[in-house]
Coordinates of C-alpha atoms and ligand atoms in Angstrom, one line a residue:
X969 CA -2.3 -34.6 -9.7
X970 CA -6.0 -34.9 -9.5
X971 CA -8.4 -32.3 -10.6
X972 CA -9.6 -31.6 -7.1
X973 CA -6.0 -30.8 -6.2
X974 CA -5.6 -28.4 -9.2
X975 CA -8.5 -26.4 -8.1
X976 CA -11.7 -28.4 -8.6
X977 CA -12.5 -27.9 -12.2
X978 CA -11.5 -26.3 -15.4
X979 CA -10.9 -22.5 -15.1
X980 CA -9.7 -21.9 -18.6
X981 CA -12.1 -21.3 -21.4
X982 CA -12.5 -19.3 -24.7
X983 CA -14.7 -16.2 -24.8
X984 CA -15.5 -15.8 -21.2
X985 CA -14.8 -12.2 -21.3
X986 CA -17.1 -11.8 -24.3
X987 CA -20.0 -13.4 -22.5
X988 CA -20.4 -11.0 -19.8
X989 CA -19.8 -7.3 -19.6
X990 CA -19.3 -5.4 -16.4
X991 CA -22.4 -5.9 -14.1
X992 CA -23.9 -8.7 -12.0
X993 CA -20.5 -9.6 -10.6
X994 CA -19.7 -11.5 -7.7
X995 CA -18.4 -14.9 -6.9
X996 CA -20.1 -17.2 -9.3
X997 CA -19.9 -20.8 -9.3
X998 CA -16.3 -21.2 -10.6
X999 CA -14.9 -18.7 -8.1
X1000 CA -17.0 -20.4 -5.2
X1001 CA -15.6 -23.9 -6.4
X1002 CA -12.0 -22.4 -6.2
X1003 CA -12.6 -20.8 -2.9
X1004 CA -13.9 -23.9 -1.5
X1005 CA -10.6 -25.9 -2.5
X1006 CA -8.6 -22.8 -1.4
X1007 CA -10.3 -22.6 2.1
X1008 CA -9.2 -26.3 2.6
X1009 CA -5.7 -25.4 1.8
X1010 CA -5.0 -21.9 3.1
X1011 CA -6.0 -20.2 6.3
X1012 CA -9.1 -18.2 5.5
X1013 CA -8.8 -19.4 1.9
X1014 CA -6.2 -16.7 1.1
X1015 CA -2.5 -16.0 1.1
X1016 CA -3.0 -12.5 2.6
X1017 CA -5.7 -11.6 5.0
X1018 CA -7.6 -8.8 3.5
X1019 CA -8.3 -10.6 0.3
X1020 CA -10.8 -12.8 2.0
X1021 CA -13.7 -10.3 2.0
X1022 CA -14.3 -11.2 5.7
X1023 CA -15.0 -7.7 6.7
X1024 CA -17.7 -7.3 3.9
X1025 CA -19.3 -10.6 4.6
X1026 CA -19.0 -12.2 1.2
X1027 CA -16.4 -14.3 -0.8
X1028 CA -14.1 -12.9 -3.3
X1029 CA -14.4 -13.5 -7.1
X1030 CA -11.3 -15.3 -8.3
X1031 CA -9.6 -13.1 -10.9
X1032 CA -8.1 -14.9 -13.9
X1033 CA -6.9 -11.9 -15.9
X1034 CA -6.2 -8.3 -15.7
X1035 CA -5.7 -5.7 -18.4
X1036 CA -5.5 -2.0 -18.1
X1037 CA -7.9 -1.0 -15.5
X1038 CA -10.1 -4.0 -15.7
X1039 CA -10.2 -7.4 -14.1
X1040 CA -11.8 -10.6 -15.3
X1041 CA -12.9 -13.3 -12.9
X1042 CA -13.1 -17.1 -13.7
X1043 CA -16.9 -16.8 -14.1
X1044 CA -16.4 -14.2 -17.0
X1045 CA -17.5 -11.2 -15.0
X1046 CA -15.6 -7.9 -15.6
X1047 CA -14.6 -5.4 -12.8
X1048 CA -13.3 -2.0 -12.9
X1049 CA -10.2 -2.4 -10.6
X1050 CA -9.5 0.2 -7.8
X1051 CA -7.2 -2.0 -5.8
X1052 CA -4.4 -2.1 -8.3
X1053 CA -2.8 -5.1 -6.5
X1054 CA -2.8 -2.8 -3.4
X1055 CA -0.8 -0.2 -5.1
X1056 CA 1.9 -1.4 -7.6
X1057 CA -0.1 -1.3 -10.9
X1058 CA 0.2 2.5 -11.4
X1059 CA 0.3 2.2 -15.1
X1060 CA -2.5 -0.4 -15.3
X1061 CA -2.3 -4.2 -15.6
X1062 CA -0.2 -5.9 -18.4
X1063 CA 0.9 -2.6 -19.7
X1064 CA 2.6 -3.5 -23.0
X1065 CA 6.0 -1.8 -22.3
X1066 CA 6.2 -3.8 -18.9
X1067 CA 5.1 -7.1 -20.6
X1068 CA 7.7 -6.7 -23.4
X1069 CA 10.6 -5.8 -21.0
X1070 CA 9.6 -8.5 -18.5
X1071 CA 9.3 -11.2 -21.3
X1072 CA 12.6 -10.2 -22.6
X1073 CA 14.3 -10.6 -19.3
X1074 CA 12.7 -14.1 -18.5
X1075 CA 13.8 -15.3 -21.8
X1076 CA 17.5 -14.4 -20.7
X1077 CA 17.1 -16.3 -17.3
X1078 CA 14.7 -15.4 -14.4
X1079 CA 17.5 -15.3 -11.6
X1080 CA 21.2 -15.8 -11.2
X1081 CA 22.1 -14.9 -7.7
X1082 CA 24.7 -12.6 -9.2
X1083 CA 24.6 -8.8 -9.8
X1084 CA 22.3 -8.2 -12.9
X1085 CA 22.2 -5.1 -15.2
X1086 CA 18.9 -3.7 -14.2
X1087 CA 19.6 -3.3 -10.3
X1088 CA 22.0 -0.2 -10.7
X1089 CA 19.6 1.1 -13.4
X1090 CA 16.5 1.0 -11.1
X1091 CA 18.6 2.0 -8.2
X1092 CA 19.8 5.1 -10.0
X1093 CA 16.3 6.0 -11.0
X1094 CA 15.1 5.7 -7.3
X1095 CA 17.9 7.8 -6.1
X1096 CA 17.4 10.4 -8.9
X1097 CA 13.6 10.7 -7.8
X1098 CA 13.4 10.3 -4.1
X1099 CA 15.0 13.6 -2.7
X1100 CA 16.3 11.8 0.6
X1101 CA 17.5 8.4 -0.8
X1102 CA 21.2 8.8 -1.3
X1103 CA 21.8 5.0 -1.4
X1104 CA 19.6 2.0 -1.0
X1105 CA 19.3 -1.8 -0.8
X1106 CA 16.7 -3.9 -2.8
X1107 CA 14.8 -6.5 -0.7
X1108 CA 11.8 -8.7 -1.5
X1109 CA 8.8 -6.9 0.2
X1110 CA 7.8 -3.9 2.1
X1111 CA 7.7 -6.0 5.4
X1112 CA 11.3 -6.9 4.8
X1113 CA 12.3 -3.3 3.9
X1114 CA 10.7 -2.1 7.3
X1115 CA 12.3 -4.9 9.3
X1116 CA 15.7 -4.1 7.8
X1117 CA 15.3 -0.1 8.3
X1118 CA 14.4 -0.8 12.0
X1119 CA 17.5 -2.9 12.6
X1120 CA 19.6 -0.3 10.9
X1121 CA 18.1 2.4 13.0
X1122 CA 18.7 0.5 16.2
X1123 CA 22.4 -0.1 15.1
X1124 CA 23.0 3.5 14.1
X1125 CA 21.5 4.9 17.4
X1126 CA 22.6 2.1 19.9
X1127 CA 19.0 2.3 21.1
X1128 CA 16.2 -0.2 21.0
X1129 CA 12.9 1.5 21.2
X1130 CA 10.6 2.7 18.3
X1131 CA 7.6 5.1 17.9
X1132 CA 4.9 4.3 15.6
X1133 CA 1.4 5.5 15.0
X1134 CA -1.9 3.8 15.5
X1135 CA -3.5 2.8 12.2
X1136 CA -0.1 2.9 10.3
X1137 CA 1.1 -0.5 8.9
X1138 CA 4.7 -1.4 8.4
X1139 CA 4.3 -4.9 7.4
X1140 CA 4.1 -8.0 9.7
X1141 CA 7.5 -7.7 11.4
X1142 CA 7.2 -8.6 15.1
X1143 CA 8.3 -5.3 16.3
X1144 CA 5.4 -3.5 14.5
X1145 CA 2.7 -5.8 15.5
X1146 CA 1.8 -4.2 18.9
X1147 CA -1.2 -2.6 20.3
X1148 CA -0.8 0.8 22.2
X1149 CA 0.0 0.9 25.8
X1150 CA -1.6 3.7 27.9
X1151 CA -1.0 7.1 26.5
X1152 CA 2.5 6.8 25.1
X1153 CA 3.8 6.5 28.6
X1154 CA 4.3 2.7 28.5
X1155 CA 5.5 0.2 25.8
X1156 CA 3.2 -1.9 23.9
X1157 CA 1.6 -5.3 24.2
X1158 CA 1.6 -7.9 21.5
X1159 CA -1.2 -7.4 18.8
X1160 CA -0.8 -11.1 17.6
X1161 CA -0.2 -14.3 19.3
X1162 CA 3.2 -15.5 18.7
X1163 CA 4.9 -12.0 19.0
X1164 CA 7.0 -11.9 22.2
X1165 CA 6.3 -9.2 24.8
X1166 CA 10.1 -8.8 24.8
X1167 CA 10.1 -7.6 21.1
X1168 CA 7.1 -5.2 21.3
X1169 CA 8.3 -4.2 24.7
X1170 CA 10.4 -1.7 22.8
X1171 CA 7.6 -0.2 20.6
X1172 CA 5.5 2.8 21.7
X1173 CA 2.2 3.5 19.7
X1174 CA 0.6 7.0 19.7
X1175 CA -2.2 8.5 17.8
X1176 CA -1.5 9.9 14.3
X1177 CA -1.3 13.6 14.0
X1178 CA -0.8 14.0 17.7
X1179 CA 2.6 15.7 18.3
X1180 CA 1.9 16.3 22.0
X1181 CA 1.7 12.5 22.5
X1182 CA 5.0 12.1 20.5
X1183 CA 6.6 14.6 22.8
X1184 CA 5.2 12.7 25.9
X1185 CA 6.5 9.4 24.5
X1186 CA 10.1 11.0 24.2
X1187 CA 9.8 12.3 27.7
X1188 CA 8.7 9.0 29.2
X1189 CA 11.5 7.0 27.4
X1190 CA 14.5 9.4 27.4
X1191 CA 17.5 8.6 25.1
X1192 CA 15.9 5.2 24.2
X1193 CA 14.0 5.9 21.0
X1194 CA 16.0 4.7 17.9
X1195 CA 13.4 5.7 15.4
X1196 CA 9.9 7.0 14.5
X1197 CA 8.1 5.1 11.8
X1198 CA 5.4 6.9 9.9
X1199 CA 3.4 6.7 6.8
X1200 CA 3.7 10.1 5.6
X1201 CA 0.2 9.8 4.1
X1202 CA -1.6 6.9 5.7
X1203 CA -3.3 4.4 3.4
X1204 CA -3.7 1.5 5.9
X1205 CA -6.4 2.9 8.1
X1206 CA -8.2 4.2 5.1
X1207 CA -6.8 7.4 3.4
X1208 CA -5.6 9.8 6.3
X1209 CA -3.6 12.9 5.5
X1210 CA -1.0 14.4 7.9
X1211 CA -1.7 17.9 9.5
X1212 CA 0.5 20.6 8.0
X1213 CA 2.6 20.7 11.0
X1214 CA 2.8 17.1 11.8
X1215 CA 5.7 15.8 9.7
X1216 CA 7.9 19.0 10.2
X1217 CA 7.0 18.5 14.0
X1218 CA 8.2 14.8 13.8
X1219 CA 11.4 16.1 12.1
X1220 CA 12.0 18.7 14.8
X1221 CA 11.5 16.1 17.6
X1222 CA 13.8 13.6 16.1
X1223 CA 16.6 16.2 15.8
X1224 CA 16.1 17.2 19.4
X1225 CA 16.2 13.6 20.6
X1226 CA 18.9 12.0 18.6
X1227 CA 16.2 9.8 16.9
X1228 CA 16.1 8.8 13.2
X1229 CA 13.0 9.6 11.2
X1230 CA 11.7 6.7 8.9
X1231 CA 9.2 7.4 6.2
X1232 CA 7.4 4.3 5.3
X1233 CA 6.7 5.2 1.6
X1234 CA 5.9 1.6 0.5
X1235 CA 2.5 2.8 -0.5
X1236 CA 3.2 6.6 -1.1
X1237 CA 6.5 6.2 -2.9
X1238 CA 6.0 7.0 -6.8
X1239 CA 2.3 7.2 -6.0
X1240 CA 1.3 10.4 -4.3
X1241 CA 3.8 12.4 -6.1
X1242 CA 6.7 11.8 -8.5
X1243 CA 9.3 12.1 -5.7
X1244 CA 6.9 10.4 -3.0
X1245 CA 5.5 12.2 0.2
X1246 CA 8.9 13.5 1.1
X1247 CA 9.1 15.5 -2.0
X1248 CA 5.4 16.5 -1.8
X1249 CA 5.8 17.8 1.9
X1250 CA 9.4 18.8 1.6
X1251 CA 10.2 17.1 4.8
X1252 CA 13.5 15.0 5.2
X1253 CA 13.5 11.4 6.5
X1254 CA 16.8 9.8 7.5
X1255 CA 15.6 6.6 6.0
X1256 CA 12.9 5.6 3.6
X1257 CA 11.3 2.2 2.9
X1258 CA 9.8 1.5 -0.4
X1259 CA 7.9 -1.4 -2.2
X1260 CA 4.6 -2.0 -4.4
X1261 CA 5.2 0.6 -7.3
X1262 CA 9.0 0.1 -7.6
X1263 CA 8.4 -3.7 -8.3
X1264 CA 5.8 -3.0 -11.1
X1265 CA 3.8 -5.9 -9.8
X1266 CA 6.7 -8.2 -8.9
X1267 CA 7.9 -8.8 -5.4
X1268 CA 10.4 -5.9 -4.7
X1269 CA 11.0 -3.8 -1.7
X1270 CA 13.8 -1.3 -0.8
X1271 CA 15.2 0.7 2.1
X1272 CA 17.6 3.7 1.7
X1273 CA 18.3 7.0 2.8
X1274 CA 21.4 8.7 4.3
X1275 CA 24.7 7.5 2.7
X1276 CA 26.5 7.4 6.1
X1277 CA 23.7 5.0 7.5
X1278 CA 23.6 2.8 4.4
X1279 CA 27.3 2.4 4.7
X1280 CA 26.6 0.5 7.9
X1281 CA 24.9 -2.5 5.9
X1282 CA 26.9 -5.7 5.2
X1283 CA 29.1 -6.3 3.5
X1284 CA 30.3 -2.6 3.6
X1285 CA 29.4 -2.5 7.4
X1286 CA 28.4 -4.8 10.1
X1287 CA 24.6 -4.7 10.1
X1288 CA 23.6 -7.9 8.5
X1289 CA 20.7 -8.2 5.9
X1290 CA 20.8 -10.5 2.8
X1291 CA 18.4 -12.2 0.4
X1292 CA 18.6 -15.1 -2.0
X1293 CA 16.2 -13.4 -4.5
X1294 CA 16.9 -9.8 -3.3
X1295 CA 17.1 -7.3 -6.4
X1296 CA 15.4 -10.1 -8.4
X1297 CA 16.2 -9.5 -12.1
X1298 CA 12.7 -9.7 -13.3
X1299 CA 11.3 -7.4 -10.5
X1300 CA 14.1 -4.9 -11.3
X1301 CA 13.1 -4.9 -14.9
X1302 CA 9.4 -4.6 -14.1
X1303 CA 10.0 -1.8 -11.7
X1304 CA 12.4 0.0 -14.3
X1305 CA 9.8 -0.4 -17.0
X1306 CA 6.9 0.8 -14.8
X1307 CA 8.9 3.9 -13.6
X1308 CA 9.8 4.8 -17.2
X1309 CA 6.2 4.8 -18.1
X1310 CA 4.8 6.8 -15.2
X1311 CA 7.7 9.2 -15.3
X1312 CA 7.0 10.2 -18.9
X1313 CA 6.1 14.0 -19.0
X1314 CA 2.5 14.7 -18.0
X1315 CA 1.8 11.2 -16.6
X1316 CA 1.7 12.1 -12.9
X1317 CA -0.5 15.2 -13.7
X1318 CA -2.9 13.0 -15.6
X1319 CA -3.1 10.3 -12.9
X1320 CA -3.8 13.1 -10.3
X1321 CA -6.4 14.7 -12.5
X1322 CA -8.2 11.3 -13.1
X1323 CA -8.1 10.5 -9.3
X1324 CA -9.5 14.0 -8.4
X1325 CA -12.4 13.5 -11.0
X1326 CA -13.3 10.2 -9.6
X1327 CA -13.1 11.6 -5.9
X1328 CA -15.0 14.6 -6.7
X1329 CA -17.6 12.6 -8.7
X1330 CA -18.2 10.1 -5.8
X1331 CA -18.4 13.0 -3.2
X1332 CA -20.9 14.7 -5.4
X1333 CA -23.1 11.8 -6.2
X1334 CA -23.2 10.6 -2.6
X1335 CA -23.9 14.1 -1.2
X1336 CA -26.6 14.7 -3.7
X1337 CA -28.3 11.5 -2.3
X1338 CA -28.3 12.8 1.1
X1339 CA -25.2 11.0 2.5
X1340 CA -22.2 12.3 4.3
X1341 CA -19.2 11.6 2.2
X1342 CA -15.8 12.8 1.8
X1343 CA -13.2 11.5 -0.5
X1344 CA -9.6 12.6 0.1
X1345 CA -7.0 12.1 -2.5
X1346 CA -3.4 12.8 -3.5
X1347 CA -1.7 11.7 -6.8
X1348 CA -3.0 8.3 -7.6
X1349 CA -4.4 7.3 -4.3
X1350 CA -7.6 8.2 -2.6
X1351 CA -10.1 7.2 0.2
X1352 CA -13.8 7.3 0.5
X1353 CA -15.3 8.1 4.1
X1354 CA -18.9 8.1 5.0
X1355 CA -18.5 11.2 7.2
X1356 CA -18.8 14.9 6.8
X1357 CA -15.2 15.6 7.4
X1358 CA -12.2 13.4 6.9
X1359 CA -10.8 11.5 9.7
X1360 CA -7.3 12.5 11.1
X1361 CA -6.5 9.4 13.1
X1362 CA -7.6 5.9 13.8
X1363 CA -10.3 7.0 16.4
X1364 CA -11.9 9.3 14.1
X1365 CA -11.8 6.8 11.3
X1366 CA -13.7 4.2 13.4
X1367 CA -16.2 6.9 14.2
X1368 CA -17.2 7.2 10.5
X1369 CA -20.3 5.2 9.2
X1370 CA -18.2 2.1 8.3
X1371 CA -21.5 0.0 8.5
X1372 CA -22.5 1.5 5.3
X1373 CA -19.4 0.3 3.5
X1374 CA -20.5 -3.5 3.5
X1375 CA -23.6 -2.7 1.6
X1376 CA -21.8 -0.3 -0.8
X1377 CA -19.0 -2.9 -1.4
X1378 CA -21.7 -5.6 -2.2
X1379 CA -23.4 -3.3 -4.6
X1380 CA -20.2 -2.3 -6.3
X1381 CA -19.0 -5.9 -6.8
X1382 CA -22.4 -6.7 -8.4
X1383 CA -22.2 -3.6 -10.6
X1384 CA -18.7 -4.6 -11.7
X1385 CA -16.4 -2.5 -9.6
X1386 CA -13.7 -4.2 -7.4
X1387 CA -13.1 -2.0 -4.4
X1388 CA -10.8 -2.9 -1.5
X1389 CA -13.0 -5.1 0.6
X1390 CA -12.6 -3.0 3.9
X1391 CA -13.5 0.6 4.7
X1392 CA -9.8 1.0 6.1
X1393 CA -8.0 0.6 2.9
X1394 CA -7.0 3.2 0.4
X1395 CA -8.1 3.1 -3.4
X1396 CA -5.6 2.9 -6.1
X1397 CA -6.1 4.6 -9.5
X1398 CA -3.9 3.9 -12.6
X1399 CA -3.0 5.9 -15.8
X1400 CA -5.2 3.3 -17.6
X1401 CA -8.2 4.7 -15.8
X1402 CA -10.1 7.4 -17.7
X1403 CA -13.4 9.1 -18.0
X1404 CA -15.4 6.0 -19.1
X1405 CA -14.0 4.2 -16.0
X1406 CA -15.1 7.1 -13.7
X1407 CA -18.5 7.2 -15.2
X1408 CA -18.8 3.5 -14.5
X1409 CA -18.0 3.9 -10.7
X1410 CA -20.0 7.0 -10.3
X1411 CA -23.2 5.6 -11.9
X1412 CA -23.0 2.3 -10.0
X1413 CA -22.4 4.5 -6.9
X1414 CA -25.4 6.7 -7.7
X1415 CA -27.5 3.5 -8.2
X1416 CA -26.5 2.3 -4.7
X1417 CA -27.0 5.6 -3.0
X1418 CA -30.8 5.9 -3.9
X1419 CA -31.3 2.5 -1.9
X1420 CA -28.7 3.4 0.9
X1421 CA -29.8 3.9 4.5
X1422 CA -28.9 7.5 5.4
Ligands
PLP1487 C1 2.0 -2.6 1.9 C2 2.8 -2.0 3.0 C3 3.8 -2.6 3.7 C4 4.1 -4.0 3.5 O1 4.6 -4.3 2.3 P1 4.5 -5.9 1.8 O2 5.2 -5.9 0.6 O3 3.0 -6.2 1.8 O4 5.2 -6.8 2.8 C5 4.7 -1.9 4.6 N1 4.2 -0.6 4.7 C6 3.3 0.0 4.2 C7 2.9 1.5 4.4 C8 2.4 -0.6 3.2 O5 1.4 0.0 2.7

């Protein structure tokens, strides 16, 4: 293989971390060379769209190593990481206990296509932690978990339609890639070419935190709704919290209409609270989807919930769902090691406290500079909005000053802070973040704020 095919030049080298500390970051010559090769190979130069930095109008530094709360790019720049691989890295990167467990597992073989010992161990831990997951099935991604949960909900109810919320993300399964029809009264239209109208023609999208719209959707489609899918705290339109009566209201409406309530906890599970959003709010879902943290940085998803529903899955029942690499031994081991660390006494409290100090620090710094800013947070997850009050739905999220974010993001990358490259993404904090890391973000933010347009 030629050098050009491998990525256009050497990327390994000694002492790069030592050469540059955090600061003056951004895609340097080596990142730009790799990105040029990647753009020829991959659509947009990436293997998942948000990584492309399209919405912030620049190009991504290529990260060659990650340790604790810090990333190092191929040009030797260091960044404090607030992406956390989009959620999984709750104990920080390359945590010694996770690395040791994974290394041991790989030496014994990576995959066997047979039952392996850490599947029931991780499964037991999930069931012991999530209040309304009685049984579960491991899959490979959050997308797959949501697709399977929808199939199960349809099988269990004998209905086809599903209600979801504007701004929530449930992976890229066809049924979830739709745009709202008019006012919950009509079914949706495809939101991506290639998605058949016949598939999204059973999806109804309504605004988040709008119980009246959900009630209208039920009234417009009597006895047709199999499930409501909801992110119990939203991370995929930026960080948006449910109103106090929203999730209990969904539970009541589901009970009244014979519909299953599905909490998509792919992001919130093991992240916003030890027992996920369901434990935090004390609201019972019928099914739960999981991903991200439970794989400890490896591709793992899961869906689970009521035992009577899970008994319908093959080979116990007739609802088909399978996976060559499902319950992958290395992913199970990484997930188990990660949960063991984060579930040690005091870890969730520490994580929440660090996240709160960061959120408070940013709010205070930006407001002191005369900017409207609000940083809602829960557990190890937060958001930052350039607005006086936190948005409650996608329309309000879009009405915040998202135009400020592009300049903020660029300044932060240059200062050595790797934020999600979109105002509509949540930020993720880990137990490897501490006061020095918070101070680094807050001082970089303060420096930007003095130059920011108000
Ligand atoms: C990330 C995410 C998914 C999709 O998970 P993948 O592993 O990326 O397929 C689904 N739902 C929510 C809430 C997510 O945050």
